[in-house]
Structure formats: C-alpha cells, structure tokens
Amino acid sequence: MPFIVEFLSIIHGFNRFLGSDGGSLLKVSFEFLLFLFMGYMATSQYAKTRNRQVKYLSISFLTLALTKGISTAFYGATVFGSINRVWIEVIIPPLENTLEVLVLYLLGVALTYQVLRLNISHLRRKFYAASGVLLLAIFGFVIYWFSSLSSRPYEFFIRTEAFTFISLLKIVVLGSFVAYIIYHYEQATK
C-alpha cells in the first residue's frame, strides 16, 4: 500500500509540474522539436519527389514548428524571468490560433490534393480566391487583436469574441474541405 501512495504522489507532483510555466515550456519545446522534425522529413521528401501534396504537408509542419517555436521563446522568457506571465495569456493564444487556421487550411489542401487535381471548371480560381479570403481574414484578425490590446491589456484571449471568431473559422475551414471531398467524391474515384 505505501508503494501506491508514493507512486500517486509522484504522479501528482509531475502533473503539478506540467501545469506550471516550466511544464508548459517542456511541453511546447517537445512539440516544437516534433513538428520541426516532421517538417524536416516532409521537406526532404519534397526535395526528392517535387510532389505538391508533400510540399503542402511540409509547409504545414514547418508552420506548426514556427508556432511552437514562438511559444517556446515566450515560455522560456517567462520561466527564466525576463517577461511577465500575463503576456503568455495575451499574446501567444491569438498567434497560435491564427497560425492553426492557416495550418488546417494547408493540411486540408495537402489531404485533398488528389481531388483538387481533378479537371473541375474554375477550381484553381476558387482555390486561390478561398486562399486570399482566408489570409485576409487572418491578417485582419491579427491587426484587430494587436491594435486593440491597449484598451484591454490583461484580457484573456479565450474569453473574448475573437476566440469565438477564430474557432468558427477553424470549423469553416475544416467543414469546407469535408464538404468538398463529399461533393466531388465520385469524380475523384474514377
């Protein structure tokens, strides 16, 4: 019985550590290295094959690595004392969420690339138009968020309407690729 109590206290201690800034630094550092490795692998595969599907995967993983690299830098600066923790709750979440929208879009393109290659009229124009609209929405959101920081410097991102907007944007991006695949499934399997 003492073994179980000791084991549980070790588990609880580790969970407390993971809930701290140091634990968050460890988690995002690991994610950064993982996505960087995956991006490296996809990029080296793209260099060999010049496959556009692999190119989009490579860009997606490198964008995720960039996101986690920014988080790692902020958490590192917080843990080692040069910035206040409140910046992690104000700056990091909107950056991560906006880059995640872009990553979801690129992953959707990579995963539906075979369908996108179909000879569907005006498909490229629709794809480029959707890309432009998405990038404008992302840039508009980032400009809005950072320009309005002075009026609400300590407001947590997750408690704002901006978080709802980005979450809905993620759902729209994913939903559009799912709908596209379902709509063009028969043509893709021919």
Short mmCIF file of C-alpha atoms in Angstrom, two decimals:
data_model
loop_
_atom_site.label_atom_id
_atom_site.label_comp_id
_atom_site.label_asym_id
_atom_site.label_seq_id
_atom_site.Cartn_x
_atom_site.Cartn_y
_atom_site.Cartn_z
CA MET A 1 0.00 0.00 0.00
CA PRO A 2 2.81 2.54 0.72
CA PHE A 3 4.10 1.89 -2.81
CA ILE A 4 0.78 3.00 -4.33
CA VAL A 5 0.68 6.16 -2.19
CA GLU A 6 4.24 7.02 -3.15
CA PHE A 7 3.56 6.31 -6.83
CA LEU A 8 0.44 8.52 -6.76
CA SER A 9 2.34 11.35 -5.07
CA ILE A 10 4.97 11.16 -7.84
CA ILE A 11 2.24 11.30 -10.49
CA HIS A 12 0.57 14.27 -8.74
CA GLY A 13 3.91 16.06 -8.47
CA PHE A 14 4.59 15.52 -12.16
CA ASN A 15 1.11 16.80 -13.05
CA ARG A 16 1.67 19.91 -10.89
CA PHE A 17 4.93 20.48 -12.76
CA LEU A 18 3.22 20.12 -16.15
CA GLY A 19 0.65 22.70 -15.03
CA SER A 20 3.38 25.23 -14.23
CA ASP A 21 5.20 27.52 -16.66
CA GLY A 22 8.19 25.19 -16.57
CA GLY A 23 5.98 22.27 -17.53
CA SER A 24 4.41 24.30 -20.31
CA LEU A 25 7.90 25.16 -21.53
CA LEU A 26 8.74 21.45 -21.58
CA LYS A 27 5.53 20.60 -23.49
CA VAL A 28 5.85 23.31 -26.16
CA SER A 29 9.58 22.60 -26.55
CA PHE A 30 8.80 18.96 -27.21
CA GLU A 31 6.05 19.90 -29.67
CA PHE A 32 8.43 22.35 -31.38
CA LEU A 33 11.06 19.65 -31.86
CA LEU A 34 8.45 17.14 -33.04
CA PHE A 35 6.96 19.47 -35.65
CA LEU A 36 10.40 20.65 -36.73
CA PHE A 37 11.44 17.02 -37.27
CA MET A 38 8.22 16.27 -39.18
CA GLY A 39 8.72 19.41 -41.27
CA TYR A 40 12.29 18.38 -42.00
CA MET A 41 11.17 14.93 -43.07
CA ALA A 42 8.43 16.29 -45.33
CA THR A 43 10.77 18.92 -46.79
CA SER A 44 13.45 16.35 -47.58
CA GLN A 45 10.80 14.14 -49.19
CA TYR A 46 9.60 17.11 -51.25
CA ALA A 47 13.17 17.84 -52.35
CA LYS A 48 13.37 14.27 -53.71
CA THR A 49 9.94 13.99 -55.33
CA ARG A 50 8.76 17.57 -56.04
CA ASN A 51 5.26 16.40 -55.15
CA ARG A 52 2.97 19.34 -54.39
CA GLN A 53 0.99 17.34 -51.85
CA VAL A 54 4.20 16.80 -49.88
CA LYS A 55 5.05 20.49 -50.29
CA TYR A 56 1.82 21.50 -48.55
CA LEU A 57 2.48 18.98 -45.78
CA SER A 58 5.97 20.39 -45.36
CA ILE A 59 4.70 23.96 -45.13
CA SER A 60 2.04 22.85 -42.64
CA PHE A 61 4.51 21.15 -40.31
CA LEU A 62 7.01 24.00 -40.55
CA THR A 63 4.23 26.47 -39.72
CA LEU A 64 3.31 24.38 -36.69
CA ALA A 65 7.00 24.33 -35.72
CA LEU A 66 7.09 28.13 -36.05
CA THR A 67 4.03 28.42 -33.82
CA LYS A 68 5.52 26.18 -31.15
CA GLY A 69 8.89 27.93 -31.52
CA ILE A 70 7.26 31.27 -30.70
CA SER A 71 5.50 29.69 -27.72
CA THR A 72 8.77 28.12 -26.57
CA ALA A 73 10.51 31.50 -26.71
CA PHE A 74 7.77 33.19 -24.68
CA TYR A 75 7.58 30.42 -22.10
CA GLY A 76 11.37 30.36 -21.86
CA ALA A 77 11.42 34.10 -21.27
CA THR A 78 8.73 33.70 -18.62
CA VAL A 79 10.39 30.81 -16.83
CA PHE A 80 13.78 32.47 -16.81
CA GLY A 81 12.26 35.75 -15.66
CA SER A 82 12.56 38.38 -18.35
CA ILE A 83 8.83 38.85 -19.14
CA ASN A 84 5.61 38.80 -17.15
CA ARG A 85 3.41 35.70 -17.44
CA VAL A 86 0.38 37.71 -18.50
CA TRP A 87 1.90 38.11 -21.96
CA ILE A 88 1.62 34.36 -22.47
CA GLU A 89 -2.12 34.60 -21.95
CA VAL A 90 -2.48 37.71 -24.13
CA ILE A 91 0.00 37.25 -27.00
CA ILE A 92 0.51 33.51 -27.51
CA PRO A 93 -3.12 32.25 -27.86
CA PRO A 94 -4.12 34.56 -30.73
CA LEU A 95 -0.87 33.84 -32.59
CA GLU A 96 -1.22 30.09 -32.12
CA ASN A 97 -4.89 30.09 -33.11
CA THR A 98 -4.42 32.18 -36.26
CA LEU A 99 -1.49 30.08 -37.40
CA GLU A 100 -3.53 26.94 -36.65
CA VAL A 101 -6.22 28.17 -39.06
CA LEU A 102 -3.56 28.51 -41.75
CA VAL A 103 -2.16 25.07 -40.92
CA LEU A 104 -5.62 23.48 -41.07
CA TYR A 105 -6.12 25.04 -44.48
CA LEU A 106 -2.75 23.80 -45.77
CA LEU A 107 -3.35 20.33 -44.34
CA GLY A 108 -6.76 20.30 -45.99
CA VAL A 109 -5.15 21.21 -49.31
CA ALA A 110 -2.49 18.52 -48.85
CA LEU A 111 -5.02 15.84 -47.95
CA THR A 112 -7.44 16.76 -50.74
CA TYR A 113 -4.75 17.41 -53.34
CA GLN A 114 -5.78 14.46 -55.50
CA VAL A 115 -9.32 15.80 -55.60
CA LEU A 116 -8.02 19.30 -56.31
CA ARG A 117 -6.19 17.93 -59.36
CA LEU A 118 -9.47 16.93 -60.99
CA ASN A 119 -10.48 18.77 -64.10
CA ILE A 120 -13.26 20.79 -62.49
CA SER A 121 -14.06 24.09 -64.12
CA HIS A 122 -12.66 27.14 -62.38
CA LEU A 123 -11.28 25.06 -59.50
CA ARG A 124 -7.97 26.87 -59.36
CA ARG A 125 -9.64 30.26 -59.27
CA LYS A 126 -11.92 29.08 -56.46
CA PHE A 127 -8.93 27.72 -54.56
CA TYR A 128 -6.94 30.94 -54.94
CA ALA A 129 -9.97 33.03 -54.01
CA ALA A 130 -10.53 30.97 -50.87
CA SER A 131 -6.82 31.28 -50.03
CA GLY A 132 -6.98 35.05 -50.41
CA VAL A 133 -10.11 35.41 -48.33
CA LEU A 134 -8.66 33.23 -45.58
CA LEU A 135 -5.39 35.17 -45.49
CA LEU A 136 -7.26 38.48 -45.39
CA ALA A 137 -9.40 37.20 -42.51
CA ILE A 138 -6.30 36.04 -40.61
CA PHE A 139 -4.37 39.28 -41.16
CA GLY A 140 -7.44 41.34 -40.33
CA PHE A 141 -7.91 39.43 -37.12
CA VAL A 142 -4.24 39.79 -36.09
CA ILE A 143 -4.28 43.52 -36.81
CA TYR A 144 -7.54 43.91 -34.88
CA TRP A 145 -6.28 41.95 -31.87
CA PHE A 146 -2.94 43.69 -31.52
CA SER A 147 -4.29 47.17 -32.26
CA SER A 148 -6.90 46.82 -29.53
CA LEU A 149 -4.50 45.50 -26.87
CA SER A 150 -4.07 48.93 -25.29
CA SER A 151 -7.78 49.10 -24.41
CA ARG A 152 -7.74 45.66 -22.76
CA PRO A 153 -4.14 44.76 -21.91
CA TYR A 154 -4.92 41.93 -19.50
CA GLU A 155 -7.96 40.35 -21.13
CA PHE A 156 -7.51 36.66 -21.80
CA PHE A 157 -7.94 35.68 -25.43
CA ILE A 158 -10.08 32.66 -24.67
CA ARG A 159 -12.71 34.87 -23.01
CA THR A 160 -13.23 37.20 -25.98
CA GLU A 161 -15.33 37.28 -29.11
CA ALA A 162 -12.10 36.97 -31.09
CA PHE A 163 -11.64 33.42 -29.79
CA THR A 164 -15.14 32.57 -30.97
CA PHE A 165 -14.36 34.04 -34.39
CA ILE A 166 -11.15 32.02 -34.77
CA SER A 167 -12.86 28.83 -33.55
CA LEU A 168 -15.66 29.30 -36.09
CA LEU A 169 -13.08 29.99 -38.79
CA LYS A 170 -11.39 26.66 -37.98
CA ILE A 171 -14.74 24.87 -38.26
CA VAL A 172 -15.49 26.57 -41.58
CA VAL A 173 -12.07 25.64 -42.99
CA LEU A 174 -12.38 22.00 -41.95
CA GLY A 175 -16.03 21.82 -42.96
CA SER A 176 -15.35 23.24 -46.41
CA PHE A 177 -12.75 20.56 -47.15
CA VAL A 178 -15.04 17.81 -45.89
CA ALA A 179 -17.91 19.18 -47.97
CA TYR A 180 -15.64 19.48 -50.99
CA ILE A 181 -14.49 15.89 -50.69
CA ILE A 182 -18.05 14.61 -50.25
CA TYR A 183 -19.29 16.68 -53.19
CA HIS A 184 -16.52 15.55 -55.57
CA TYR A 185 -16.02 12.01 -54.25
CA GLU A 186 -17.43 10.26 -57.30
CA GLN A 187 -15.19 12.21 -59.68
CA ALA A 188 -12.15 11.51 -57.51
CA THR A 189 -12.69 7.75 -57.50
CA LYS A 190 -12.98 7.42 -61.29
#
